[in-house]
PDB file of C-alpha atoms in Angstrom:
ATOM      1  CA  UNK A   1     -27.980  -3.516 -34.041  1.00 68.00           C
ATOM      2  CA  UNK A   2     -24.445  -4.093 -35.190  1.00 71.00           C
ATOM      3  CA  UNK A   3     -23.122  -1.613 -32.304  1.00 76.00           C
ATOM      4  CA  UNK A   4     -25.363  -3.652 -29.799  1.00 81.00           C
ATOM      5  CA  UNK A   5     -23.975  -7.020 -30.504  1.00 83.00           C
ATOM      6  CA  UNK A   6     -20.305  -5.406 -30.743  1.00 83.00           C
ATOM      7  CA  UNK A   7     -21.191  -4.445 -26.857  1.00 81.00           C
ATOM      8  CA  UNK A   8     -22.355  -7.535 -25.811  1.00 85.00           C
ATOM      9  CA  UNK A   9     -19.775  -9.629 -26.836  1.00 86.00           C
ATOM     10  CA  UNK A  10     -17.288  -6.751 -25.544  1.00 87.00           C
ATOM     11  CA  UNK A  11     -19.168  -6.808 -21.877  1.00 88.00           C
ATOM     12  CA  UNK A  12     -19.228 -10.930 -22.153  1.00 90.00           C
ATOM     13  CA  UNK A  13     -15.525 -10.904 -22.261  1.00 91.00           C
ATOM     14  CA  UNK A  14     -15.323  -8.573 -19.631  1.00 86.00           C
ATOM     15  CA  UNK A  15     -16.922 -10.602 -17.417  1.00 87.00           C
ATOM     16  CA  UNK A  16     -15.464 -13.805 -18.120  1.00 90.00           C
ATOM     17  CA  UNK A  17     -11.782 -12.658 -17.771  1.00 88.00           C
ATOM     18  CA  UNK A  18     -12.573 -10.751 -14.428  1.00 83.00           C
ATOM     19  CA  UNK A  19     -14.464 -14.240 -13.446  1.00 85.00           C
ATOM     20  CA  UNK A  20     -11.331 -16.321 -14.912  1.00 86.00           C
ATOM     21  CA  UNK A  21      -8.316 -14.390 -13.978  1.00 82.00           C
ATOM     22  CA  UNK A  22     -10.017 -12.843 -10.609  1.00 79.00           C
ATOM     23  CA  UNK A  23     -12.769 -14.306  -8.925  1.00 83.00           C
ATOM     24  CA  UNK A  24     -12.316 -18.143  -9.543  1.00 85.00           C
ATOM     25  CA  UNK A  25      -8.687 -18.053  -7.831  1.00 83.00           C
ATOM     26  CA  UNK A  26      -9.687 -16.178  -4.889  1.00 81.00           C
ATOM     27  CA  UNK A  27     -12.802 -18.511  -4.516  1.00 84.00           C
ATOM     28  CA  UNK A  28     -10.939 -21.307  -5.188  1.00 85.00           C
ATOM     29  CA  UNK A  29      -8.514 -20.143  -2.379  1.00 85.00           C
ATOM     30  CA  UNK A  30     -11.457 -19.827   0.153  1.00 84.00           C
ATOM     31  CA  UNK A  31     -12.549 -23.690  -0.743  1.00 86.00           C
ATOM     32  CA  UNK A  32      -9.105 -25.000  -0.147  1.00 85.00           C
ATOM     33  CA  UNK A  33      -8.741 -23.058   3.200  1.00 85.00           C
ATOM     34  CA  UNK A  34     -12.022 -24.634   4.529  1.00 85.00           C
ATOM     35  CA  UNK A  35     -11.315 -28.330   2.673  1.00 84.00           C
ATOM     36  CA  UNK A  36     -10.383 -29.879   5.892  1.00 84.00           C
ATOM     37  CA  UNK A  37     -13.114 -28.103   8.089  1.00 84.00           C
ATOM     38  CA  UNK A  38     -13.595 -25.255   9.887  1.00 86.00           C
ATOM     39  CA  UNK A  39     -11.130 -26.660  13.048  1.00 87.00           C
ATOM     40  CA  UNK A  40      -8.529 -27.018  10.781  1.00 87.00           C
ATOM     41  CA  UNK A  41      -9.031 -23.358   9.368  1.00 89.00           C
ATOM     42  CA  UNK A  42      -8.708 -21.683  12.951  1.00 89.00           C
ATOM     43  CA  UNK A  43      -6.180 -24.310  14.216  1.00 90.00           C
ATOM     44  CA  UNK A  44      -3.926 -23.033  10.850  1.00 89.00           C
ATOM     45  CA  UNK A  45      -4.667 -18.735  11.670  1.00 90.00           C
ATOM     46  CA  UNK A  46      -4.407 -19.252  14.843  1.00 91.00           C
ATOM     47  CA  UNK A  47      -1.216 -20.824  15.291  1.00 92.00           C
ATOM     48  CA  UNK A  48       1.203 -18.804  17.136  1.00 92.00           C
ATOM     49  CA  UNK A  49       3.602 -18.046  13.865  1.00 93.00           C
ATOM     50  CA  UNK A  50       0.759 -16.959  12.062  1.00 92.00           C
ATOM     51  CA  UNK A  51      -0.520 -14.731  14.691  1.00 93.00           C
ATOM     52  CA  UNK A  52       3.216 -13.153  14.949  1.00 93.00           C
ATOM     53  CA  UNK A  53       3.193 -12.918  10.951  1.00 93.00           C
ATOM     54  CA  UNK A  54      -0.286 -10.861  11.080  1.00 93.00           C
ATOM     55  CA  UNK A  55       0.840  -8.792  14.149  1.00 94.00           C
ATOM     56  CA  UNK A  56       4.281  -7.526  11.982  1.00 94.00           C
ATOM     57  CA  UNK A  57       2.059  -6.956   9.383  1.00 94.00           C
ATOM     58  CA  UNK A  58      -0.001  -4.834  11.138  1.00 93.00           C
ATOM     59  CA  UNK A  59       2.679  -2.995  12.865  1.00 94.00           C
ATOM     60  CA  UNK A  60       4.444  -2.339   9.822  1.00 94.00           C
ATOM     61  CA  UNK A  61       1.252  -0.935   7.597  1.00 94.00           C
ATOM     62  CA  UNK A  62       0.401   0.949  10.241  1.00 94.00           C
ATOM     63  CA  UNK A  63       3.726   2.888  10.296  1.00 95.00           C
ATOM     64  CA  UNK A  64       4.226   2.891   7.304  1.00 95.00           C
ATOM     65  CA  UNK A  65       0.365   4.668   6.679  1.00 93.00           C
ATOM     66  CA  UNK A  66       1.743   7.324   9.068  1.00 94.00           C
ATOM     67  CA  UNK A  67       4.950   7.964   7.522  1.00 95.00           C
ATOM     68  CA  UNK A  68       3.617   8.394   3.976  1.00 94.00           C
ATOM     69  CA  UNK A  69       0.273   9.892   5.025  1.00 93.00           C
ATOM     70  CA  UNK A  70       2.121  12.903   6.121  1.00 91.00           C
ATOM     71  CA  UNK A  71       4.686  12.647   4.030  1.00 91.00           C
ATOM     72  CA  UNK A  72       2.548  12.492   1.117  1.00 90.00           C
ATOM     73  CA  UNK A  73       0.440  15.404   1.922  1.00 88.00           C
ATOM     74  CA  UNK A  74       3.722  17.554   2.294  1.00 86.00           C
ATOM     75  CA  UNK A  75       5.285  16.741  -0.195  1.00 88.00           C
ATOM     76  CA  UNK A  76       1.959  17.513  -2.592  1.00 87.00           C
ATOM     77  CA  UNK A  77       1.543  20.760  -0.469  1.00 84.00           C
ATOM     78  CA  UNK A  78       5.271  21.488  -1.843  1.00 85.00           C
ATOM     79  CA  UNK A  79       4.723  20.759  -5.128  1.00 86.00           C
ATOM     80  CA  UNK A  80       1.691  22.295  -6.190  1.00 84.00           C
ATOM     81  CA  UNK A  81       1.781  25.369  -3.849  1.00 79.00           C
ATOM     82  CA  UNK A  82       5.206  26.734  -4.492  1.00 79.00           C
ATOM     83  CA  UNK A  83       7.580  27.337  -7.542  1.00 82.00           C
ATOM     84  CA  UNK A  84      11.158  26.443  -7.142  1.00 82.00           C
ATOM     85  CA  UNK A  85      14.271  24.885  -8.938  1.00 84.00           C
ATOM     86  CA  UNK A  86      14.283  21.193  -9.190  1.00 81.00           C
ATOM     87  CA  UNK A  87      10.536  20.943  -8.459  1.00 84.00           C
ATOM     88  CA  UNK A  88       9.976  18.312 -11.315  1.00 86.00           C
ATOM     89  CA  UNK A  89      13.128  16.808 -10.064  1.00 87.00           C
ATOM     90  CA  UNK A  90      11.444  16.018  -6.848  1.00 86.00           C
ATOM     91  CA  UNK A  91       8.450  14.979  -8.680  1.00 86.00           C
ATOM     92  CA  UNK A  92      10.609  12.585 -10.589  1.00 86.00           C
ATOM     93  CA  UNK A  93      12.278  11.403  -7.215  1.00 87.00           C
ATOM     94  CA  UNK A  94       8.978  10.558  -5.615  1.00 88.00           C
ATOM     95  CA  UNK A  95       8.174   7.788  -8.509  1.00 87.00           C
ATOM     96  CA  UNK A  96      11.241   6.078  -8.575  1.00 88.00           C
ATOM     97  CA  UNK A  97       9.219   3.043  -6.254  1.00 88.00           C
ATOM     98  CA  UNK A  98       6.955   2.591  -8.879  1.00 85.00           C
ATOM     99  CA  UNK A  99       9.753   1.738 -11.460  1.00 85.00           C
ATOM    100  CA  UNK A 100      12.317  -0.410  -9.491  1.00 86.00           C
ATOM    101  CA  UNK A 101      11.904  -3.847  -8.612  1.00 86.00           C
ATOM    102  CA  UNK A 102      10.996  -4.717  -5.038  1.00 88.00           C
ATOM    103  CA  UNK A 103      13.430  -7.120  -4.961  1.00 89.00           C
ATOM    104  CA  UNK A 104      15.971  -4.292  -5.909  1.00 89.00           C
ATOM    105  CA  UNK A 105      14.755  -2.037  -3.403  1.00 89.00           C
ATOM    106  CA  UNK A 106      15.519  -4.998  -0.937  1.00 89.00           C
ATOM    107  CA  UNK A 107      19.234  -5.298  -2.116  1.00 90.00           C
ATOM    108  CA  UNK A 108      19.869  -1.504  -1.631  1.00 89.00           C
ATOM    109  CA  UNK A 109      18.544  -1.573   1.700  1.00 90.00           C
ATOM    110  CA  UNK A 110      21.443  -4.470   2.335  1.00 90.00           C
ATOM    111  CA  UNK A 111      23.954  -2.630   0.597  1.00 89.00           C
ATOM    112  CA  UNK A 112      22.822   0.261   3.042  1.00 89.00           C
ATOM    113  CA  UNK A 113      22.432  -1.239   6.709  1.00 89.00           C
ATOM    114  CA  UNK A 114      23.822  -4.338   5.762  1.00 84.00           C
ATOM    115  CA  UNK A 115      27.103  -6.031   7.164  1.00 84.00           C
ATOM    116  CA  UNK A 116      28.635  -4.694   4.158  1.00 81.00           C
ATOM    117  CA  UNK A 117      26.758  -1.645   4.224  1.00 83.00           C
ATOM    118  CA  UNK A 118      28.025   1.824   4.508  1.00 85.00           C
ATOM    119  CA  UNK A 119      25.833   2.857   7.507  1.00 86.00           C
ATOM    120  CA  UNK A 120      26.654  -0.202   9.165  1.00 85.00           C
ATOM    121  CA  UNK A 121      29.124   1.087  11.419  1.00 87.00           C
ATOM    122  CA  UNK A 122      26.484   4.019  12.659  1.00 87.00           C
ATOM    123  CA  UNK A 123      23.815   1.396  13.164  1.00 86.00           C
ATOM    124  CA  UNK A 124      26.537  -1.126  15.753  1.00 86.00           C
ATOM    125  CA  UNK A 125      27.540   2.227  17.090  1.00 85.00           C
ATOM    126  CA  UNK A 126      23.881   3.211  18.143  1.00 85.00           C
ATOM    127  CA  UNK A 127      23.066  -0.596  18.696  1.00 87.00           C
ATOM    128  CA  UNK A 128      20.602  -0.441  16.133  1.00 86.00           C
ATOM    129  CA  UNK A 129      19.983  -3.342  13.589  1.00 88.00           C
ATOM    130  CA  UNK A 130      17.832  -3.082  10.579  1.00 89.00           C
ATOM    131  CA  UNK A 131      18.903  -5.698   8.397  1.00 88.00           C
ATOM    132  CA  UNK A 132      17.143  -8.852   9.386  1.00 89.00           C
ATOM    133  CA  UNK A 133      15.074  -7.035  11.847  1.00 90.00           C
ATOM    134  CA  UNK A 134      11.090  -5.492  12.446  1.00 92.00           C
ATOM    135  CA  UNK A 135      12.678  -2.138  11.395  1.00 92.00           C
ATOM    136  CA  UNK A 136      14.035  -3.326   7.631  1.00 91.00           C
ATOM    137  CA  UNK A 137      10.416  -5.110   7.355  1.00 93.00           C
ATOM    138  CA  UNK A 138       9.280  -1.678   7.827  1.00 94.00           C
ATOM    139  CA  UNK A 139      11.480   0.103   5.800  1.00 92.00           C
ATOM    140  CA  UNK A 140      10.695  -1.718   2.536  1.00 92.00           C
ATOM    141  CA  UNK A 141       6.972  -1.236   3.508  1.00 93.00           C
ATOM    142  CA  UNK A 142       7.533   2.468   3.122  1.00 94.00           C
ATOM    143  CA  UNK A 143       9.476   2.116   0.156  1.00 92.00           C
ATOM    144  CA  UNK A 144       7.255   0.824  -2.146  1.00 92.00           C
ATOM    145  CA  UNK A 145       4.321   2.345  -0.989  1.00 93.00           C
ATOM    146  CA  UNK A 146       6.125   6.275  -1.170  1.00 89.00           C
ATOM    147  CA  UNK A 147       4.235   7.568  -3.771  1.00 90.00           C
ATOM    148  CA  UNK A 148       0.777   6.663  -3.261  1.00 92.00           C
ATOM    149  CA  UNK A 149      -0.724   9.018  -1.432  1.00 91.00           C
ATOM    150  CA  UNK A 150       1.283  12.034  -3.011  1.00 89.00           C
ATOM    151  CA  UNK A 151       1.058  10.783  -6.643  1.00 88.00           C
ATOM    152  CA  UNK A 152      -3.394  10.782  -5.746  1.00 87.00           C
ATOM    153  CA  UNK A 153      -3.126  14.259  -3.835  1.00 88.00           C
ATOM    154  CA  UNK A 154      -0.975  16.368  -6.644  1.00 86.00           C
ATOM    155  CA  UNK A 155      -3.084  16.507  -9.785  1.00 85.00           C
ATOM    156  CA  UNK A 156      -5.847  16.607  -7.922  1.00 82.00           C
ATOM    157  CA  UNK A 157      -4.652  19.553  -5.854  1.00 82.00           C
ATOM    158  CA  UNK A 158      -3.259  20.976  -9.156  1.00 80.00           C
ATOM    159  CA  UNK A 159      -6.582  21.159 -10.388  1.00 77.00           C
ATOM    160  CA  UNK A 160      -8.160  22.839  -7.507  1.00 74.00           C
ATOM    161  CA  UNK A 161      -5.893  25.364  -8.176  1.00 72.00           C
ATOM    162  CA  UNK A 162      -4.711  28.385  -5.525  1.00 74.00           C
ATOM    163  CA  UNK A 163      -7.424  31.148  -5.076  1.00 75.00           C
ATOM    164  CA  UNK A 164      -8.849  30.168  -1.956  1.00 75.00           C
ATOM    165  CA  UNK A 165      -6.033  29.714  -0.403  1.00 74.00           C
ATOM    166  CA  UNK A 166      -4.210  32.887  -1.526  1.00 73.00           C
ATOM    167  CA  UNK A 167      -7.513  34.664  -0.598  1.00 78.00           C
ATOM    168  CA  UNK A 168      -7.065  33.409   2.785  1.00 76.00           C
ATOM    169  CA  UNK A 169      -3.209  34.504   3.139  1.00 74.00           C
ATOM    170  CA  UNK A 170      -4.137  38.252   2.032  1.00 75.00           C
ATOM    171  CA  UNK A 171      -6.718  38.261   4.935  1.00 78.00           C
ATOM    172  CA  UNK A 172      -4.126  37.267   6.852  1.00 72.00           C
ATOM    173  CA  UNK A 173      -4.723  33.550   7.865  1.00 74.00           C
ATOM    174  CA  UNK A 174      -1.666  31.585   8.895  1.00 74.00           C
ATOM    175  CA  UNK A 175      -0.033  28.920   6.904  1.00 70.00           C
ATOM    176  CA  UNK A 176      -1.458  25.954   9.282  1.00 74.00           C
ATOM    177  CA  UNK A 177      -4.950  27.757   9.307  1.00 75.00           C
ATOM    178  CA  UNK A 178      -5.386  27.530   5.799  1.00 76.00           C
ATOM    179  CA  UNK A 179      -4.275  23.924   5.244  1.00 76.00           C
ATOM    180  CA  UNK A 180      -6.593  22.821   8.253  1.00 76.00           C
ATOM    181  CA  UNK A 181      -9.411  24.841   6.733  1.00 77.00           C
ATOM    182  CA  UNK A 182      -9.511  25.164   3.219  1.00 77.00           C
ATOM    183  CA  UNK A 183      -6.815  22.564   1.673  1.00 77.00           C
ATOM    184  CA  UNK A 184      -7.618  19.868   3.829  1.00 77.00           C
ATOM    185  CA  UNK A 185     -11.300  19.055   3.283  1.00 78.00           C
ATOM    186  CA  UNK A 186     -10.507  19.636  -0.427  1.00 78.00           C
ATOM    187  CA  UNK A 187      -8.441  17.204  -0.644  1.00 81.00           C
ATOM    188  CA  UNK A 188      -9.898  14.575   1.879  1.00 81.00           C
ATOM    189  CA  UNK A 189     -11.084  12.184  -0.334  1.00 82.00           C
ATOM    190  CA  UNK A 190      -7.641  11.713  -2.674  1.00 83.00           C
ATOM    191  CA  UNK A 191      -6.149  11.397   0.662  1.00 86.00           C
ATOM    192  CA  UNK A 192      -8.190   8.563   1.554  1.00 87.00           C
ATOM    193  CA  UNK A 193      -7.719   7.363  -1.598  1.00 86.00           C
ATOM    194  CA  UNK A 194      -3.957   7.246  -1.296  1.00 89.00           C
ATOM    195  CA  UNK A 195      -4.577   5.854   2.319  1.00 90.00           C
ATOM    196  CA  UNK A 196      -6.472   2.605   1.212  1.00 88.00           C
ATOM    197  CA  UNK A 197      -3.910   2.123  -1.687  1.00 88.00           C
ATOM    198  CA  UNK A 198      -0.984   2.526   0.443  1.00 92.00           C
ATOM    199  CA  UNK A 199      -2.657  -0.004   3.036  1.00 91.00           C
ATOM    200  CA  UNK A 200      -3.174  -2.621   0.568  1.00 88.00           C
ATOM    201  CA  UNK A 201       0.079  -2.027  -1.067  1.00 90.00           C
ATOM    202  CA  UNK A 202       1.934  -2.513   2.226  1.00 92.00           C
ATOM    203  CA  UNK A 203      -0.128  -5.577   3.524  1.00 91.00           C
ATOM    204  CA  UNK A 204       0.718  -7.693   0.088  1.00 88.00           C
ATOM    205  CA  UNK A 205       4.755  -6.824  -0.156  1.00 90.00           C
ATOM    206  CA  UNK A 206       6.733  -9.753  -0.356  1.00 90.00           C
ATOM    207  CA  UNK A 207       9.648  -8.825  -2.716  1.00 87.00           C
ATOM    208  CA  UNK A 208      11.734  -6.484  -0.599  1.00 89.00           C
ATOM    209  CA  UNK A 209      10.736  -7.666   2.462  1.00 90.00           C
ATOM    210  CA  UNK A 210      12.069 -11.218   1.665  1.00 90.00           C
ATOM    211  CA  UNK A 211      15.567  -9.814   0.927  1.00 90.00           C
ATOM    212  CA  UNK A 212      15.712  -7.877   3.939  1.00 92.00           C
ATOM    213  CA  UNK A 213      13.666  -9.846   6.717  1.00 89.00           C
ATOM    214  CA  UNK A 214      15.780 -12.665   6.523  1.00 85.00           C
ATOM    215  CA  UNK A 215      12.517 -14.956   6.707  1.00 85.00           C
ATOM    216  CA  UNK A 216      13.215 -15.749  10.793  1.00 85.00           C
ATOM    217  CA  UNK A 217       9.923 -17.390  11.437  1.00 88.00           C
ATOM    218  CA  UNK A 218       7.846 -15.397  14.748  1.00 86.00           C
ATOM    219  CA  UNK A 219      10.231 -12.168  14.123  1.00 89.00           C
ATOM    220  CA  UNK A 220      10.228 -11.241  11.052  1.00 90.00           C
ATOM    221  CA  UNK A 221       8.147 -12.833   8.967  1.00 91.00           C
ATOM    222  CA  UNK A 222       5.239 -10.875   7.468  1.00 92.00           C
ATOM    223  CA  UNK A 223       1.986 -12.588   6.176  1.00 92.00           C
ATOM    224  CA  UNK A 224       3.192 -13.126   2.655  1.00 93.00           C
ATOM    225  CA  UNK A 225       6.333 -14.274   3.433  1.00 93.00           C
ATOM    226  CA  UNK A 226       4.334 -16.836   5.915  1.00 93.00           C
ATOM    227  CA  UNK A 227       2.220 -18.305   3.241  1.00 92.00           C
ATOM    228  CA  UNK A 228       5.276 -18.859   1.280  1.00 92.00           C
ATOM    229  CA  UNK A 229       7.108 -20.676   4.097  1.00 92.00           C
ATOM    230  CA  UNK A 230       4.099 -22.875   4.385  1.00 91.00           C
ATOM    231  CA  UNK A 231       3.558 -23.397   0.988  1.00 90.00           C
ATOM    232  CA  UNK A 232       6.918 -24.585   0.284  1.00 90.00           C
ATOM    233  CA  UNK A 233       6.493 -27.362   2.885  1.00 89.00           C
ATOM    234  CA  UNK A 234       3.681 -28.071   1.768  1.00 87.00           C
ATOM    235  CA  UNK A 235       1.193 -27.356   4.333  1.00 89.00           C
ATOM    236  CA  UNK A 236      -1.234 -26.309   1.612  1.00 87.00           C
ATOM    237  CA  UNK A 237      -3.992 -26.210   3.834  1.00 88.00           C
ATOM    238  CA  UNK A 238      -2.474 -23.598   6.437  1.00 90.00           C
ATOM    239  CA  UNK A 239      -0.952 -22.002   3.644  1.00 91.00           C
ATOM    240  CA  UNK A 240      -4.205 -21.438   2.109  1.00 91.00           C
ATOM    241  CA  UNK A 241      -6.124 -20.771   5.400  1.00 90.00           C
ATOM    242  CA  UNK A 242      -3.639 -17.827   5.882  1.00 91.00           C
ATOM    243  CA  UNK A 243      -4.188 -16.547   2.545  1.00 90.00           C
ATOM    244  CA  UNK A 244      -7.789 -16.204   3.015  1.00 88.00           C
ATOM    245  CA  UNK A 245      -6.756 -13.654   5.975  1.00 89.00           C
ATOM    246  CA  UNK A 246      -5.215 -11.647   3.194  1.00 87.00           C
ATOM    247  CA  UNK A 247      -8.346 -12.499   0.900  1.00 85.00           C
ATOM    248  CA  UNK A 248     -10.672 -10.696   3.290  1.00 86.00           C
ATOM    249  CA  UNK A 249      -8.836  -7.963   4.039  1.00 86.00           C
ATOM    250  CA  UNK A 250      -8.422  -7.450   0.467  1.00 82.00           C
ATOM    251  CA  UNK A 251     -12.293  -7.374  -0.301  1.00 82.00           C
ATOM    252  CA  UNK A 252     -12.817  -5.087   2.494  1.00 86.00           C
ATOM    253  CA  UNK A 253     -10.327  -2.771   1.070  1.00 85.00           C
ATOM    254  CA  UNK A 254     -11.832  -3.253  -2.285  1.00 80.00           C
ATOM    255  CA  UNK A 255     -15.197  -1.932  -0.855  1.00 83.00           C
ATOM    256  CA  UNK A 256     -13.715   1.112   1.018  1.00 83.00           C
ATOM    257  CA  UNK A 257     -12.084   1.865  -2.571  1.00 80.00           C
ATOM    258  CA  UNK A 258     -15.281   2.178  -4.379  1.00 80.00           C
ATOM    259  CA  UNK A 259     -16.997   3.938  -1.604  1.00 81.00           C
ATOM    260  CA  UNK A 260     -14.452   6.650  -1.590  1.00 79.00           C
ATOM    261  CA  UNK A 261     -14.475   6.550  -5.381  1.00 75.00           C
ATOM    262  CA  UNK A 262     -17.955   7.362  -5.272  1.00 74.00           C
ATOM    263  CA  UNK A 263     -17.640   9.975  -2.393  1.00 75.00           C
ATOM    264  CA  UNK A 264     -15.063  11.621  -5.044  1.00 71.00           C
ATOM    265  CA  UNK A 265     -17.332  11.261  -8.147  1.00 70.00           C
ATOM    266  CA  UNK A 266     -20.475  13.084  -6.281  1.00 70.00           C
ATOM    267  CA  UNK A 267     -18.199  15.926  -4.751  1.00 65.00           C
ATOM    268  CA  UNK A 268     -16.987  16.345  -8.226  1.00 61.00           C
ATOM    269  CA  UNK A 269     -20.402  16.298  -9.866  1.00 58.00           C
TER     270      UNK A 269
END
């Protein structure tokens, strides 16, 4: 009886943080969106800056998805299939996003490509700029989403282990062969995985992308950095419309999470 209560109270508390600290805020964004009517809303996500913001946004998850995807499943193919020196070096390397501040991550990209920059001069010579430009938006996108699709692939490919694959070799399949047919649909669903993290990681980055963008409105500003601009004139409405763009999107990643979760869990079982 004692245990029962315990769990009750333990599951009430659950609930009423996630309903506090989650669900309330993001509802609460919704209502404020729509306060004014549903012209307003489409008047405020359809206006041509926020259309530019969403299209950058899209461009740069996008690339940034097909950067890391394959980086990611290369760099996990490294680690776990082969022994050499400095592997846990490279392992270390890979997490270093997770542990820096965006907003550092931003500065180092302007003490890179930046005026002051030591690739500067290569970038003016090759009439290239990146600082304050789509391609530094895109940059930082990578950056801080690097690790997610290698850091879901490698334990789980550790665990798998190399039998099948060695099998394979000694019958003579070819290196390509054997990762389209055997690692592969192993390791699908951590792919995924990684995938939908890395998408939602890239869609919500503001910190690095601020430093580097340079905030010109219709270039490069991203959706976050959009909903600040707004918000800071105070076009709470629009700024809140907007938001509910990234509210959506959000929730729809949130269900492709759990379905994949669950994919994993009965593939497992």
């Amino acid at each position: 009886m004692k245990d029962r209560i315990i769990k009750t109270i333990l599951i009430l508390i659950g609930v009423l943080f996630t309903f506090l600290m989650l669900i309330l805020p993001l509802a609460i964004v919704l209502f404020y969106a729509l306060r004014e009517g549903v012209v307003m809303f489409f008047s405020a996500i359809t206006e041509p800056f926020a259309v530019a913001a969403l299209n950058l946004t899209l461009l740069s998850t996008g690339i940034t998805l097909v950067v890391n995807t394959v980086f990611g499943m290369f760099a996990a193919w490294t680690i776990t299939k082969y022994r050499f020196r400095g592997k846990q070096v490279l392992t270390a390397l890979i997490d270093i996003p997770f542990s820096i501040s965006t907003v550092i991550a931003g500065l180092a990209f302007i003490a890179v490509f930046g005026r002051i920059g030591w690739a500067n001069p290569i970038t003016e010579a090759l009439n290239i700029r990146i600082v304050f430009a789509v391609p530094g938006v895109v940059l930082t996108a990578i950056f801080v989403t690097f690790p997610f699709v290698s850091r879901e692939l490698i334990p789980m490919m550790q665990a798998q282990g190399n039998e099948e694959e060695e099998a394979a070799a000694l019958m003579g399949a070819k290196g390509f062969y054997i990762f389209r047919k055997i690692t592969l649909p192993k390791m699908k669903w951590g792919l995924l995985y990684g995938v939908i993290l890395t998408t939602a990681r890239a869609m919500g980055e503001f910190g690095a992308a601020a430093v580097v963008s340079g905030r010109l409105r219709g270039r490069t500003n991203t959706l976050p950095l959009h909903i600040e601009m707004l918000f800071n004139e105070f076009q709470l409405t629009a700024a809140f419309a907007v938001s509910s763009i990234l509210v959506m999107i959000s929730v729809i990643i949130l269900i492709l999470r759990h379905v994949v979760e669950h994919r994993m869990k009965q593939e497992e079982g």
